[in-house]
XYZ file of C-alpha atoms in Angstrom:
589
model
C 0.559 56.468 2.785
C 4.323 56.322 2.484
C 6.195 53.564 0.802
C 9.740 52.322 0.877
C 11.792 49.028 0.200
C 12.996 47.226 3.225
C 16.578 48.156 2.480
C 16.180 51.935 2.102
C 15.092 54.009 5.240
C 13.803 57.023 3.270
C 9.978 56.778 2.812
C 9.936 58.130 -0.758
C 7.856 56.882 -3.725
C 11.118 56.486 -5.760
C 12.336 54.017 -3.035
C 9.287 51.948 -3.467
C 9.939 51.527 -7.173
C 13.646 50.934 -6.947
C 13.679 47.323 -5.890
C 11.135 46.115 -8.495
C 13.039 48.020 -11.178
C 16.372 46.406 -10.235
C 14.641 42.991 -10.110
C 13.003 43.758 -13.585
C 16.341 44.568 -15.111
C 17.938 41.535 -13.661
C 15.144 39.285 -14.805
C 15.152 40.672 -18.384
C 18.978 40.214 -18.758
C 18.991 36.771 -16.981
C 19.886 34.153 -19.752
C 18.250 31.481 -17.744
C 14.951 33.191 -17.807
C 12.525 30.543 -19.103
C 10.119 33.241 -20.413
C 12.831 34.406 -22.847
C 12.970 31.013 -24.641
C 9.444 30.120 -25.992
C 10.573 26.552 -26.957
C 12.089 25.921 -23.643
C 8.984 27.401 -21.945
C 6.912 24.849 -23.966
C 9.081 22.053 -22.852
C 9.035 23.279 -19.407
C 5.188 23.227 -19.416
C 5.169 19.611 -20.500
C 7.782 18.666 -17.816
C 5.706 20.466 -15.071
C 2.504 18.780 -16.286
C 4.116 15.372 -16.225
C 5.409 16.204 -12.682
C 2.004 17.224 -11.529
C 0.434 14.043 -12.874
C 2.965 11.723 -11.079
C 2.965 13.707 -7.842
C -0.876 13.565 -7.834
C -0.717 9.655 -8.457
C 1.875 9.292 -5.643
C 0.382 7.498 -2.645
C 1.520 6.656 0.804
C -0.172 3.287 1.759
C 1.878 2.902 5.038
C 1.462 4.993 8.054
C 5.066 5.782 9.073
C 6.455 8.550 11.229
C 6.760 10.953 8.249
C 3.627 9.890 6.331
C 1.361 12.792 7.569
C 4.025 15.407 6.631
C 4.644 13.601 3.202
C 1.022 13.762 2.372
C 0.815 17.467 3.378
C 3.861 18.165 1.193
C 2.249 16.256 -1.730
C -0.966 18.271 -1.397
C 1.086 21.463 -1.231
C 3.080 20.489 -4.295
C 0.057 19.537 -6.184
C -1.541 22.899 -5.422
C 1.607 24.737 -6.429
C 1.883 22.899 -9.701
C -1.839 23.013 -10.522
C -2.833 26.334 -9.180
C 0.157 28.321 -10.220
C 2.775 26.796 -12.419
C 0.697 24.953 -15.019
C -1.740 27.726 -15.638
C 0.985 30.388 -15.627
C 3.161 28.367 -18.080
C 0.090 27.651 -20.211
C -0.829 31.386 -20.638
C 2.252 33.447 -20.088
C 0.597 36.539 -21.176
C -2.168 36.309 -18.626
C -2.199 39.203 -15.908
C -0.068 38.920 -12.920
C -2.356 37.861 -9.965
C -1.611 39.994 -6.994
C -3.157 38.317 -3.918
C -3.908 40.789 -1.107
C -3.533 38.610 2.027
C -3.308 39.054 5.714
C -4.960 38.389 9.016
C -8.438 39.130 10.174
C -9.238 42.743 10.342
C -5.968 43.965 8.739
C -7.842 46.123 6.149
C -7.433 43.995 2.996
C -10.884 44.689 1.545
C -10.705 48.264 2.447
C -7.352 48.513 0.557
C -8.760 46.734 -2.482
C -11.773 48.830 -2.662
C -9.843 51.988 -2.225
C -7.392 51.010 -5.062
C -10.321 50.315 -7.412
C -12.259 53.483 -6.266
C -15.569 51.702 -5.393
C -16.734 48.855 -3.159
C -15.950 45.578 -5.017
C -15.258 43.588 -1.903
C -17.379 43.688 1.290
C -15.445 45.113 4.072
C -16.173 45.471 7.799
C -15.721 43.347 10.940
C -19.173 41.986 10.628
C -19.019 40.768 7.112
C -19.912 37.140 6.440
C -17.073 34.887 7.139
C -18.189 32.582 4.314
C -18.123 35.114 1.543
C -16.355 34.289 -1.689
C -13.093 35.991 -2.371
C -13.027 38.722 -4.945
C -10.821 39.157 -8.048
C -10.804 42.418 -9.800
C -9.264 42.896 -13.283
C -9.291 45.215 -16.288
C -12.111 44.403 -18.719
C -9.540 43.936 -21.503
C -7.895 41.060 -19.501
C -11.133 38.964 -19.352
C -10.158 36.545 -22.039
C -6.559 36.085 -20.810
C -7.935 35.083 -17.363
C -10.719 32.779 -18.653
C -8.908 29.602 -18.128
C -7.222 30.355 -14.857
C -8.118 27.795 -12.174
C -8.364 30.454 -9.500
C -11.629 31.634 -11.138
C -13.296 28.524 -9.689
C -12.878 29.906 -6.173
C -13.577 33.556 -6.561
C -16.171 36.153 -7.514
C -14.821 37.915 -10.642
C -15.283 41.850 -11.135
C -13.878 43.846 -13.991
C -13.102 47.463 -13.594
C -11.213 50.009 -15.694
C -9.464 51.297 -12.529
C -7.327 48.243 -12.470
C -4.284 48.474 -14.653
C -4.012 46.096 -17.457
C -1.665 43.346 -16.882
C -2.542 42.785 -13.192
C -5.461 41.389 -11.291
C -6.093 42.031 -7.625
C -7.532 39.235 -5.552
C -8.846 39.871 -1.945
C -8.224 36.612 -0.259
C -9.798 35.254 2.932
C -8.304 35.712 6.279
C -5.201 33.601 6.918
C -6.399 33.123 10.565
C -10.054 32.720 9.902
C -12.181 30.836 12.408
C -13.222 28.591 9.486
C -10.920 25.842 8.420
C -12.351 26.115 4.829
C -11.490 29.896 4.745
C -7.928 29.265 5.956
C -7.437 26.522 3.383
C -8.760 28.646 0.746
C -6.533 31.506 1.662
C -3.525 29.373 1.496
C -4.559 27.827 -1.859
C -5.028 31.324 -3.408
C -1.651 32.357 -2.195
C -0.237 29.332 -4.007
C -1.704 30.770 -7.230
C -0.248 34.176 -6.837
C 2.358 35.846 -8.940
C 2.893 38.498 -6.271
C 1.637 38.917 -2.705
C 0.562 42.145 -1.206
C 0.536 41.360 2.428
C -1.469 43.593 4.789
C -0.749 43.795 8.465
C -1.312 46.385 11.250
C 0.896 48.156 13.598
C -0.631 46.144 16.436
C -0.317 42.683 14.824
C 2.760 42.723 12.443
C 4.605 40.668 15.041
C 2.079 37.753 14.993
C 3.804 34.398 14.284
C 1.365 33.080 11.514
C 1.914 35.760 9.019
C 5.681 35.319 9.284
C 5.384 31.517 8.874
C 3.395 32.181 5.753
C 5.925 34.734 4.460
C 8.766 32.334 5.082
C 7.180 29.793 2.870
C 6.690 32.376 0.230
C 10.293 33.245 0.325
C 11.141 29.529 0.082
C 9.502 29.387 -3.270
C 10.617 32.745 -4.604
C 7.266 34.534 -4.515
C 7.468 38.219 -5.064
C 6.230 40.133 -2.028
C 5.223 43.564 -1.069
C 3.881 44.638 2.408
C 1.337 47.215 3.629
C 1.659 48.273 7.345
C -1.774 49.587 8.160
C -3.084 51.832 10.949
C 0.202 53.073 12.254
C -0.037 55.905 14.836
C 2.281 58.696 13.887
C 4.023 58.800 17.254
C 5.064 55.080 17.023
C 5.935 55.107 13.320
C 9.617 55.371 13.473
C 9.803 52.549 15.955
C 7.281 50.320 14.364
C 8.696 50.820 10.739
C 12.240 50.254 12.064
C 11.348 47.066 13.794
C 9.375 45.760 10.784
C 12.270 46.464 8.386
C 14.584 44.449 10.729
C 12.093 41.567 10.595
C 11.938 41.791 6.883
C 15.692 41.651 6.573
C 15.774 38.681 9.019
C 13.291 36.698 6.890
C 15.018 37.482 3.606
C 12.626 40.110 2.409
C 14.906 43.136 2.513
C 14.128 43.815 -1.134
C 10.385 43.947 -0.670
C 8.512 47.246 -0.902
C 6.825 48.386 2.366
C 3.900 50.747 2.312
C 2.767 52.552 5.370
C -0.824 53.673 6.073
C -1.382 56.083 8.998
C -3.958 55.425 11.706
C -6.920 57.392 10.777
C -8.922 56.552 13.856
C -12.531 55.422 13.525
C -13.105 55.014 9.854
C -15.529 53.677 7.357
C -15.548 53.541 3.546
C -12.718 54.147 1.117
C -9.278 55.490 1.950
C -8.451 58.797 0.226
C -6.746 58.661 -3.107
C -3.743 60.389 -1.670
C -3.185 57.551 0.925
C -3.408 54.773 -1.619
C -1.517 56.695 -4.435
C 2.005 55.062 -3.529
C 0.422 51.597 -3.994
C -1.348 52.614 -7.095
C 1.821 53.957 -8.668
C 3.618 50.802 -7.714
C 0.858 48.728 -9.385
C 0.990 50.925 -12.595
C 4.755 50.370 -12.645
C 4.104 46.579 -12.584
C 1.297 46.774 -15.101
C 1.580 46.229 -18.756
C 2.463 42.992 -20.489
C 6.272 43.384 -20.335
C 6.492 44.583 -16.788
C 4.013 42.052 -15.517
C 5.938 39.409 -17.408
C 9.067 40.280 -15.375
C 7.182 39.767 -12.189
C 5.739 36.502 -13.409
C 9.210 35.377 -14.566
C 10.741 36.186 -11.207
C 8.112 34.258 -9.330
C 8.253 31.481 -11.781
C 11.967 30.995 -11.357
C 11.566 31.073 -7.651
C 8.843 28.586 -7.749
C 10.633 26.223 -9.978
C 13.710 26.421 -7.732
C 11.521 25.680 -4.778
C 10.076 22.675 -6.450
C 13.394 20.838 -6.268
C 13.681 20.354 -2.427
C 9.958 19.589 -2.379
C 10.162 16.976 -4.966
C 13.370 15.488 -3.301
C 11.592 15.438 -0.062
C 8.628 13.763 -1.605
C 10.876 11.188 -3.436
C 12.568 10.448 -0.086
C 9.228 9.731 1.517
C 8.308 7.543 -1.247
C 11.533 5.606 -0.814
C 10.830 5.388 2.831
C 7.532 3.500 2.033
C 9.296 1.207 -0.339
C 12.084 0.493 2.281
C 9.428 -0.077 4.978
C 7.505 -2.397 2.597
C 10.629 -4.430 1.961
C 11.244 -4.843 5.727
C 7.691 -5.960 6.163
C 7.983 -8.461 3.473
C 11.198 -9.970 4.928
C 9.537 -10.102 8.439
C 6.487 -12.008 6.841
C 8.715 -14.481 5.106
C 10.782 -15.059 8.226
C 7.723 -15.798 10.449
C 6.323 -18.264 7.986
C 9.100 -20.804 8.605
C 7.527 -21.969 11.786
C 3.962 -22.488 10.294
C 5.338 -24.276 7.361
C 7.267 -26.606 9.472
C 4.303 -27.257 11.849
C 1.968 -27.968 8.896
C 4.428 -30.410 7.250
C 4.957 -32.198 10.710
C 1.154 -32.434 11.128
C 0.851 -34.315 7.850
C 3.806 -36.690 8.727
C 2.243 -37.365 12.146
C -1.035 -38.490 10.471
C -3.266 -35.477 10.846
C -5.098 -36.200 7.615
C -5.924 -39.740 8.928
C -7.299 -38.705 12.246
C -11.074 -38.906 12.724
C -13.278 -40.137 9.879
C -10.495 -41.633 7.803
C -9.356 -43.960 10.609
C -12.871 -44.961 11.440
C -13.589 -45.764 7.763
C -10.441 -47.878 7.492
C -11.465 -49.743 10.628
C -14.833 -50.323 8.998
C -13.307 -51.618 5.647
C -10.890 -53.923 7.346
C -13.203 -55.501 10.026
C -14.123 -59.217 9.800
C -16.126 -59.832 6.641
C -15.470 -56.316 5.202
C -14.152 -55.913 1.563
C -10.556 -55.387 2.715
C -10.416 -57.954 5.478
C -9.274 -60.952 3.361
C -7.055 -59.149 0.788
C -4.165 -61.314 2.027
C -4.786 -64.878 3.218
C -2.979 -66.384 5.975
C -0.673 -68.110 3.526
C 0.204 -64.549 2.155
C -1.526 -65.222 -1.108
C -3.598 -62.417 -2.617
C -7.319 -63.121 -2.488
C -9.832 -62.254 -5.165
C -10.502 -61.947 -8.797
C -11.072 -59.055 -11.067
C -14.810 -59.103 -10.266
C -13.815 -58.749 -6.489
C -11.606 -55.920 -7.529
C -14.535 -53.956 -8.996
C -16.551 -54.594 -5.777
C -13.627 -53.278 -3.619
C -13.310 -50.267 -5.807
C -16.851 -49.232 -4.985
C -16.241 -50.053 -1.233
C -13.254 -47.641 -0.966
C -14.887 -44.682 -2.609
C -16.212 -43.371 0.696
C -12.754 -43.748 2.064
C -11.415 -41.568 -0.685
C -14.065 -39.017 0.065
C -13.175 -38.885 3.624
C -9.495 -38.520 2.746
C -10.532 -35.517 0.563
C -12.468 -33.825 3.345
C -9.878 -34.498 5.934
C -7.089 -33.212 3.766
C -9.138 -29.999 3.030
C -9.543 -29.485 6.784
C -5.733 -29.983 7.394
C -5.008 -27.592 4.469
C -7.508 -24.993 5.821
C -6.077 -25.210 9.333
C -2.554 -24.743 8.100
C -3.656 -21.687 6.208
C -5.633 -20.272 9.242
C -2.633 -20.719 11.387
C -0.399 -19.063 9.011
C -2.806 -16.188 8.730
C -2.730 -15.717 12.586
C 0.959 -15.763 12.590
C 1.113 -13.169 9.820
C -1.333 -10.777 11.419
C 0.478 -11.127 14.716
C 3.673 -10.248 12.935
C 2.115 -7.094 11.425
C 0.460 -5.777 14.648
C 2.043 -7.449 17.630
C 5.020 -6.592 19.703
C 8.038 -5.824 17.677
C 6.045 -5.476 14.446
C 7.833 -3.537 11.722
C 6.856 0.182 11.002
C 3.821 0.200 8.765
C 2.724 -3.257 9.632
C -0.607 -2.147 11.063
C -1.424 -0.340 7.695
C -0.827 -3.592 5.891
C -2.965 -5.525 8.211
C -5.717 -2.973 7.936
C -5.640 -3.136 4.163
C -5.433 -6.851 4.093
C -9.011 -7.854 3.320
C -8.984 -11.228 4.986
C -12.645 -11.784 4.760
C -12.847 -10.994 1.040
C -10.100 -13.593 0.445
C -11.666 -16.252 2.740
C -13.926 -17.924 0.221
C -11.029 -18.114 -2.207
C -8.847 -19.721 0.422
C -11.468 -22.228 1.526
C -12.202 -23.250 -2.246
C -8.471 -23.566 -2.722
C -8.139 -25.976 0.240
C -11.089 -28.007 -1.215
C -9.698 -28.096 -4.738
C -6.103 -28.879 -3.470
C -7.417 -31.680 -1.402
C -9.411 -33.123 -4.342
C -6.398 -32.696 -6.605
C -4.348 -34.663 -4.066
C -6.612 -37.599 -3.892
C -7.014 -37.587 -7.610
C -3.338 -37.886 -7.797
C -3.459 -41.328 -6.276
C -3.898 -43.385 -9.401
C -1.232 -41.426 -11.326
C 1.242 -41.786 -8.516
C 0.488 -45.586 -8.359
C 0.946 -45.930 -12.160
C 4.223 -44.004 -11.939
C 5.436 -46.359 -9.024
C 4.484 -49.568 -10.923
C 6.091 -48.261 -14.191
C 9.495 -48.670 -12.317
C 10.716 -52.212 -12.452
C 11.272 -54.210 -9.240
C 14.628 -53.232 -7.754
C 17.484 -55.646 -8.359
C 19.156 -54.716 -5.092
C 17.904 -54.220 -1.529
C 17.992 -50.978 0.531
C 21.557 -51.701 1.619
C 22.672 -52.242 -1.978
C 22.998 -55.862 -1.872
C 21.977 -57.727 -4.993
C 18.605 -59.406 -4.852
C 17.971 -62.981 -6.220
C 16.468 -62.952 -9.689
C 13.840 -65.255 -8.463
C 12.718 -62.714 -5.763
C 12.657 -59.927 -8.335
C 10.486 -61.955 -10.746
C 8.265 -62.974 -7.835
C 7.662 -59.401 -6.879
C 6.776 -58.489 -10.451
C 4.236 -61.364 -10.525
C 2.768 -60.280 -7.110
C 2.255 -56.729 -8.570
C 0.300 -58.251 -11.408
C -1.947 -60.368 -9.172
C -2.576 -57.412 -6.924
C -3.667 -55.212 -9.804
C -6.097 -57.989 -11.011
C -7.541 -58.763 -7.559
C -7.962 -55.160 -6.308
C -7.787 -52.842 -9.300
C -6.075 -49.565 -9.767
C -8.650 -47.437 -7.769
C -8.524 -49.732 -4.637
C -4.639 -49.853 -4.673
C -4.506 -45.996 -5.102
C -6.885 -45.662 -2.132
C -4.632 -47.914 -0.014
C -1.697 -45.750 -0.937
C -3.550 -42.550 -0.095
C -4.528 -43.868 3.223
C -1.034 -44.921 3.975
C 0.294 -41.474 2.975
C -2.397 -39.838 5.206
C -0.969 -41.695 8.141
C -2.638 -45.096 8.489
C 0.332 -47.424 9.055
C -1.664 -50.608 8.429
C -2.564 -49.254 5.042
C 1.039 -48.667 4.236
C 1.942 -52.165 5.373
C -0.803 -53.634 3.329
C 0.105 -51.860 -0.005
C 3.772 -52.696 0.553
C 2.900 -56.370 1.020
C 0.831 -56.238 -2.142
C 3.227 -54.245 -4.409
C 6.636 -54.266 -2.724
C 8.842 -51.408 -3.474
C 6.287 -49.874 -5.783
C 3.823 -49.678 -2.947
C 6.402 -48.023 -0.728
C 7.216 -45.592 -3.508
C 3.640 -44.747 -4.141
C 2.987 -43.916 -0.492
C 6.100 -41.868 -0.166
C 5.391 -39.902 -3.388
C 1.842 -39.103 -2.268
C 2.908 -38.080 1.235
C 5.578 -35.753 -0.258
C 2.950 -34.315 -2.618
C 0.582 -33.635 0.335
C 3.336 -31.963 2.183
C 4.073 -29.766 -0.791
C 0.404 -28.869 -1.006
C 0.295 -27.860 2.597
C 3.235 -25.616 2.073
C 1.398 -24.130 -0.830
C -1.648 -23.449 1.335
C 0.584 -21.580 3.796
C 2.069 -19.609 0.745
C -1.410 -18.681 -0.337
C -1.802 -16.751 2.901
C 1.536 -15.005 2.200
C 0.283 -14.194 -1.283
C -2.895 -12.779 0.084
C -1.028 -10.317 2.255
C 1.419 -9.768 -0.549
C -1.353 -8.140 -2.626
C -1.058 -5.119 -0.175
C 2.619 -4.947 -0.585
C 2.311 -5.213 -4.320
C 1.171 -1.729 -4.434
C 3.014 0.317 -7.091
C 3.557 3.014 -4.497
C 5.626 0.515 -2.533
C 7.824 -0.821 -5.377
C 11.585 -0.677 -4.998
C 11.716 1.885 -7.810
C 8.644 3.870 -6.879
C 10.666 7.015 -6.168
C 12.760 6.844 -9.399
C 9.915 8.361 -11.351
C 9.761 11.470 -9.298
C 13.510 11.733 -9.460
C 13.413 11.383 -13.177
C 10.878 14.207 -13.482
C 13.012 16.239 -11.315
C 16.069 15.711 -13.372
C 14.215 16.677 -16.538
C 13.026 19.886 -14.726
C 16.537 20.702 -13.608
C 17.705 20.367 -17.068
C 15.153 22.770 -18.359
C 15.659 25.470 -15.636
């Protein structure tokens, strides 16, 4: 095996060491190195933990054009923070994790086994594709690795052949036929302090490895490459082409090791072939040198976090902006249902059906309300008659309550239909379908039905209070056009009010006012004849109250869908927390 950095054509062992040594000197002298400042490192750990917590809590309730990519970015960011940065900052003295990665059949397991000097990771084309990855470390590093989250995913082997300060991890194939293996491979790469990327002369040009390597460059991961099974005749061409690719992808400082094509081969590679890689690993081993690798990767990872968090914050802001647009759309489309509901009340919808039938029954010849006014205009009846009439109008009030509840419910149902059409119909705002899907209409239905019933009962119970309020106002001293009324007429109206109260009682008069407010004109005329201006005021006030309650029922539908939009992830300032975390992180790095 020969080795060289991407920038030096000579395949010498010294060349393989040159780039890491330069990087090591640079890292050790860099005043920004977070590892050189223990207190800063502690603060940085807290900042990264806070960021991870808030990123993990971030949700994307609305399906927008960028939501899928935002969710993928969030998952990638959580993995990078949780699998690499938090454990690395928590235990800076832990060995550097060197992940040996590559495509199927590249020779990763054979290389790991050869470096260790025995088979610790099952190799071969026919190996089970579901096998667990293997992590090999020096026995003295056991305790330092004990809390690393990567241990949950791997089979752990200790061996004296592995230098102290590093741990070799044989990862699953990047292009495995199993989704779970591919996902696990990428997750393990997120946890790496350094990648040892294995490819072959036949497959080094495949697109997938280079996409993965580009992502590693973006987050500043330290990378070395092994070019395996290279025929001697094509070595200069293949190596030159690969070096060009490394430079193109920003990897010109990465060590490159070349393994010749040995033909049909089983078992371990000879010690002479793997010696350059072993020397390179020995150079990286030891607390101080491994710390340099860790520090370089940490700085790269922290720098890479910034655009990721910015991107995530922008996606969160897109959710908030979309939610605001949806809210405005819903508010706008409710104007028509509100106007229609109010118009239906004014046109007598509550009086239709049972209420009008009950009124006709109560005012028919010989019925309790038939002779309230004599032909002479005098009020008929005593207080005893008033009690009897109060009993007679109770069914009328019950009909009014049921009819009002039906009108309120119909107004709410119409508003619901309008809102759902606005969320899912032609011209619906982006994310509207997500809101509609999350709006649990059936769960809220009993609440809305109960609300309509309670609101209707509250309206009819308002009758006596509205009547008392109207009667508390003295008879007007001027007519509707502002002309003064005769004092005799004013006094006569006052006496007429008193006679009406004695003959009919408060409950009956309130029922008349409610019936007039519901839309029975004869009831309005009767209560005005009995009470004058106070009767008119009572009817008008009760109708206005009912209109207000209908508007409230429509608003209840808006509030129901508003629960979805009240999600904290859709708040106007939802992105500000991520931006705050990023600002803290920038200040520390």
